[in-house]
Short mmCIF file of C-alpha atoms in Angstrom, two decimals:
data_model
loop_
_atom_site.label_atom_id
_atom_site.label_comp_id
_atom_site.label_asym_id
_atom_site.label_seq_id
_atom_site.Cartn_x
_atom_site.Cartn_y
_atom_site.Cartn_z
CA UNK A 1 -0.23 -0.06 0.08
CA UNK A 2 0.81 3.48 -0.59
CA UNK A 3 1.12 6.65 0.50
CA UNK A 4 1.62 10.25 1.75
CA UNK A 5 1.63 11.44 4.72
CA UNK A 6 1.84 15.43 6.29
CA UNK A 7 2.85 16.62 9.53
CA UNK A 8 1.17 18.82 11.85
CA UNK A 9 2.18 22.26 13.08
CA UNK A 10 3.25 24.45 10.55
CA UNK A 11 2.36 22.08 7.90
CA UNK A 12 -1.31 21.26 7.97
CA UNK A 13 -2.09 23.35 10.92
CA UNK A 14 -0.71 27.09 12.67
CA UNK A 15 -2.11 27.01 15.74
CA UNK A 16 0.86 28.33 18.33
CA UNK A 17 -0.91 29.16 21.95
CA UNK A 18 -1.17 24.67 21.36
CA UNK A 19 2.39 24.56 20.27
CA UNK A 20 4.07 26.64 23.19
CA UNK A 21 1.39 24.78 25.41
CA UNK A 22 3.04 21.62 24.54
CA UNK A 23 6.61 22.32 24.16
CA UNK A 24 7.58 24.89 27.30
CA UNK A 25 4.21 26.02 29.46
CA UNK A 26 1.55 22.81 30.70
CA UNK A 27 2.34 22.41 33.94
CA UNK A 28 3.31 26.20 33.93
CA UNK A 29 -0.65 26.35 32.61
CA UNK A 30 -2.20 23.74 34.67
CA UNK A 31 -0.72 25.06 37.73
CA UNK A 32 -2.80 28.27 37.53
CA UNK A 33 -6.17 26.10 36.46
CA UNK A 34 -4.96 24.80 40.30
CA UNK A 35 -3.93 28.14 41.67
CA UNK A 36 -7.65 28.51 42.16
CA UNK A 37 -8.86 25.95 44.12
CA UNK A 38 -5.58 24.45 46.13
CA UNK A 39 -4.70 25.85 49.49
CA UNK A 40 -0.80 25.56 48.51
CA UNK A 41 0.69 28.76 48.35
CA UNK A 42 2.13 28.31 44.09
CA UNK A 43 4.77 31.17 44.09
CA UNK A 44 5.40 33.52 40.54
CA UNK A 45 8.88 30.90 41.10
CA UNK A 46 7.00 27.02 40.86
CA UNK A 47 5.66 27.95 37.62
CA UNK A 48 9.17 28.41 36.85
CA UNK A 49 10.40 26.02 37.93
CA UNK A 50 7.32 23.10 36.68
CA UNK A 51 8.69 25.33 33.42
CA UNK A 52 11.87 24.10 33.88
CA UNK A 53 11.55 20.56 34.78
CA UNK A 54 8.83 20.86 31.69
CA UNK A 55 12.07 21.52 29.34
CA UNK A 56 14.29 19.22 30.63
CA UNK A 57 12.61 16.42 30.26
CA UNK A 58 11.49 17.80 26.29
CA UNK A 59 14.85 17.37 25.71
CA UNK A 60 15.25 13.71 27.44
CA UNK A 61 12.42 12.30 25.30
CA UNK A 62 13.95 13.60 22.00
CA UNK A 63 16.89 12.13 23.41
CA UNK A 64 15.74 9.18 24.11
CA UNK A 65 12.63 9.17 21.68
CA UNK A 66 10.58 7.79 24.09
CA UNK A 67 8.12 10.15 24.77
CA UNK A 68 5.96 11.43 27.45
CA UNK A 69 2.60 11.96 26.63
CA UNK A 70 0.65 15.31 28.14
CA UNK A 71 -1.14 13.70 31.41
CA UNK A 72 2.79 12.14 31.98
CA UNK A 73 4.62 14.93 31.59
CA UNK A 74 2.77 16.70 33.84
CA UNK A 75 1.75 14.50 36.59
CA UNK A 76 6.34 13.76 36.64
CA UNK A 77 6.97 17.08 36.79
CA UNK A 78 4.60 17.37 39.89
CA UNK A 79 5.79 14.87 41.15
CA UNK A 80 9.38 17.68 41.33
CA UNK A 81 8.19 19.73 42.51
CA UNK A 82 6.21 17.57 45.43
CA UNK A 83 2.58 18.36 44.45
CA UNK A 84 -0.27 15.65 45.22
CA UNK A 85 -2.23 14.93 41.85
CA UNK A 86 -4.51 12.84 40.75
CA UNK A 87 -3.97 11.77 37.06
CA UNK A 88 -8.10 12.16 36.20
CA UNK A 89 -8.24 15.11 37.08
CA UNK A 90 -4.69 16.38 35.27
CA UNK A 91 -6.81 15.10 32.72
CA UNK A 92 -9.66 17.17 32.58
CA UNK A 93 -7.87 19.99 32.52
CA UNK A 94 -4.95 19.98 30.23
CA UNK A 95 -7.89 19.22 27.41
CA UNK A 96 -9.67 22.08 28.64
CA UNK A 97 -6.48 23.90 28.00
CA UNK A 98 -5.65 22.84 24.93
CA UNK A 99 -9.25 22.33 23.98
CA UNK A 100 -8.81 26.63 24.38
CA UNK A 101 -6.60 27.81 21.52
CA UNK A 102 -8.85 26.00 18.80
CA UNK A 103 -9.35 29.60 18.56
CA UNK A 104 -6.24 30.00 17.04
CA UNK A 105 -5.57 27.37 14.70
CA UNK A 106 -6.18 27.68 11.22
CA UNK A 107 -5.00 25.75 8.48
CA UNK A 108 -1.83 26.30 6.88
CA UNK A 109 -2.38 28.21 3.10
CA UNK A 110 -3.71 25.59 1.20
CA UNK A 111 -2.68 23.15 3.18
CA UNK A 112 -7.01 21.11 3.42
CA UNK A 113 -7.33 20.90 -0.70
CA UNK A 114 -4.06 19.32 -1.27
CA UNK A 115 -5.45 16.89 1.72
CA UNK A 116 -8.06 16.39 -0.31
CA UNK A 117 -7.23 16.16 -3.36
CA UNK A 118 -4.65 13.85 -2.83
CA UNK A 119 -6.99 11.66 -0.72
CA UNK A 120 -9.99 12.34 -4.86
CA UNK A 121 -7.57 11.03 -7.25
CA UNK A 122 -7.11 7.64 -4.84
CA UNK A 123 -4.42 8.27 -2.59
CA UNK A 124 -4.44 7.69 1.28
CA UNK A 125 -3.52 10.38 3.55
CA UNK A 126 -1.80 10.43 7.60
CA UNK A 127 -1.35 12.43 9.82
CA UNK A 128 2.86 11.92 11.97
CA UNK A 129 3.03 15.01 13.91
CA UNK A 130 5.16 15.02 17.11
CA UNK A 131 2.61 16.16 20.35
CA UNK A 132 1.73 15.26 23.48
CA UNK A 133 -2.01 15.94 22.80
CA UNK A 134 -2.89 13.72 20.32
CA UNK A 135 -6.94 14.88 21.04
CA UNK A 136 -6.08 18.07 19.74
CA UNK A 137 -4.40 17.10 16.77
CA UNK A 138 -8.48 14.99 15.91
CA UNK A 139 -10.39 18.16 16.85
CA UNK A 140 -8.15 20.88 14.49
CA UNK A 141 -8.55 17.68 12.13
CA UNK A 142 -11.91 17.99 12.87
CA UNK A 143 -12.76 21.74 11.99
CA UNK A 144 -10.86 21.29 8.78
CA UNK A 145 -13.79 18.71 7.93
CA UNK A 146 -10.76 16.07 6.80
CA UNK A 147 -10.89 13.85 9.96
CA UNK A 148 -12.71 11.30 8.71
CA UNK A 149 -11.14 11.33 5.47
CA UNK A 150 -7.77 10.07 7.26
CA UNK A 151 -6.27 7.05 6.74
CA UNK A 152 -4.83 7.69 10.20
CA UNK A 153 -3.28 10.59 13.02
CA UNK A 154 -1.03 8.94 14.69
CA UNK A 155 0.78 10.96 17.75
CA UNK A 156 4.52 10.97 19.54
CA UNK A 157 2.32 10.57 22.41
CA UNK A 158 -0.17 7.42 20.91
CA UNK A 159 2.54 5.67 18.77
CA UNK A 160 5.07 6.32 22.79
CA UNK A 161 8.09 7.84 20.49
CA UNK A 162 9.11 10.69 19.04
CA UNK A 163 10.82 12.29 15.27
CA UNK A 164 13.39 11.64 16.63
CA UNK A 165 13.98 7.85 15.96
CA UNK A 166 13.08 6.25 12.69
CA UNK A 167 10.48 3.77 15.48
CA UNK A 168 7.16 6.56 14.20
CA UNK A 169 7.33 6.62 11.04
CA UNK A 170 7.59 2.88 10.47
CA UNK A 171 4.99 1.99 13.35
CA UNK A 172 2.25 5.39 12.29
CA UNK A 173 3.31 3.39 8.40
CA UNK A 174 2.15 -0.17 9.44
CA UNK A 175 -0.74 1.07 10.65
CA UNK A 176 -2.47 0.48 7.49
CA UNK A 177 0.14 -1.91 6.31
CA UNK A 178 2.14 1.10 4.47
CA UNK A 179 5.09 -0.78 2.17
CA UNK A 180 8.07 2.43 3.67
CA UNK A 181 9.48 1.95 0.72
CA UNK A 182 7.10 3.47 -1.65
CA UNK A 183 6.20 6.17 0.57
CA UNK A 184 5.72 9.82 1.05
CA UNK A 185 6.08 11.94 3.41
CA UNK A 186 5.66 16.24 4.32
CA UNK A 187 6.50 18.08 6.24
CA UNK A 188 9.05 21.53 7.70
CA UNK A 189 11.50 20.20 10.00
CA UNK A 190 14.71 18.99 7.97
CA UNK A 191 15.72 17.32 11.24
CA UNK A 192 12.08 15.79 12.12
CA UNK A 193 10.45 15.42 8.24
CA UNK A 194 13.07 15.07 6.27
CA UNK A 195 16.31 13.45 7.88
CA UNK A 196 14.83 10.76 10.38
CA UNK A 197 11.58 9.67 7.77
CA UNK A 198 14.62 9.84 5.31
CA UNK A 199 16.22 7.38 7.76
CA UNK A 200 12.82 5.18 8.27
CA UNK A 201 13.33 4.40 4.29
CA UNK A 202 10.40 6.89 2.99
CA UNK A 203 11.04 10.05 0.62
CA UNK A 204 11.10 12.97 2.15
CA UNK A 205 9.58 16.45 0.97
CA UNK A 206 10.45 19.73 3.06
CA UNK A 207 7.41 22.03 3.27
CA UNK A 208 9.59 26.27 3.21
CA UNK A 209 7.39 28.29 2.43
CA UNK A 210 8.58 31.56 0.86
CA UNK A 211 12.33 30.37 0.44
CA UNK A 212 14.24 31.91 -1.51
CA UNK A 213 18.12 29.84 -1.47
CA UNK A 214 18.93 25.93 -0.11
CA UNK A 215 17.23 24.94 2.81
CA UNK A 216 17.67 26.14 5.93
CA UNK A 217 20.04 23.57 7.87
CA UNK A 218 22.57 22.42 6.16
CA UNK A 219 23.51 18.94 5.26
CA UNK A 220 20.05 17.70 4.60
CA UNK A 221 18.26 16.27 1.46
CA UNK A 222 15.42 16.65 0.55
CA UNK A 223 13.60 14.14 -2.48
CA UNK A 224 11.83 17.72 -3.27
CA UNK A 225 11.12 21.02 -1.80
CA UNK A 226 7.54 22.80 -2.38
CA UNK A 227 7.73 26.61 -1.46
CA UNK A 228 3.64 26.09 -1.68
CA UNK A 229 0.88 23.48 -1.27
CA UNK A 230 -1.13 25.80 -4.52
CA UNK A 231 -0.95 23.36 -7.84
CA UNK A 232 0.90 20.29 -5.55
CA UNK A 233 -1.05 17.31 -6.17
CA UNK A 234 0.53 16.45 -9.12
CA UNK A 235 4.42 17.02 -8.71
CA UNK A 236 3.64 14.68 -5.75
CA UNK A 237 1.73 11.96 -8.05
CA UNK A 238 5.40 11.81 -10.17
CA UNK A 239 6.27 11.41 -6.92
CA UNK A 240 5.08 8.35 -6.25
CA UNK A 241 4.84 7.17 -9.58
CA UNK A 242 9.15 7.50 -9.71
CA UNK A 243 8.96 5.79 -5.98
CA UNK A 244 7.09 2.62 -7.66
CA UNK A 245 9.48 3.28 -10.78
CA UNK A 246 11.80 2.00 -8.33
CA UNK A 247 11.17 -0.61 -6.33
CA UNK A 248 9.89 -2.53 -9.89
CA UNK A 249 13.22 -1.83 -10.84
#
């Protein structure tokens, strides 16, 4: 089975508040929601320390490739801070925080149209994203009207591995028994969407809007560079055909 996969953040969707929670401020934001109801005195230093600990956790995830989803990550930070917590309550607060971010959600220009056109052409499309809160992607893609048309939505939270290791791509493609040697992945990160995807056996397309020169990071060689998703369907279909021809040769 041959498929195309897309990254999510800044490839299919823009949502800066969500991304900030994901990579930096989630435990502090949860603390903020708890502060009014919490008998403990939460100082400014506690919020700062929560962010420091979470950043360290995220660096460790990148190094090891083993993901900690949103609830487990916040719970670990709270444990290190010595703050009592209930994971079910944390999950509810995290869901509320993530839902609040939907007001800032917008599609990357022409991304939804491209995905729909590819699917209409008979090409299954999936999403592969490093994201600690899987449901946010489903909410966002549902708002865009394409969730039910996708072959799968795979996140580091659902797969258990970050894009620093090939496992996330291998496991995602295995969800639909897709052949990685025929597959194409599209994303905006040379490191995570090009290098790791290629190491997993995929062709990798760099989405770099407004590109003026060579890819931003040296040492990466995407199989294709797209400055826009407008009229990108045929070049991607051609790349898929070249993948099939190469597999037969």
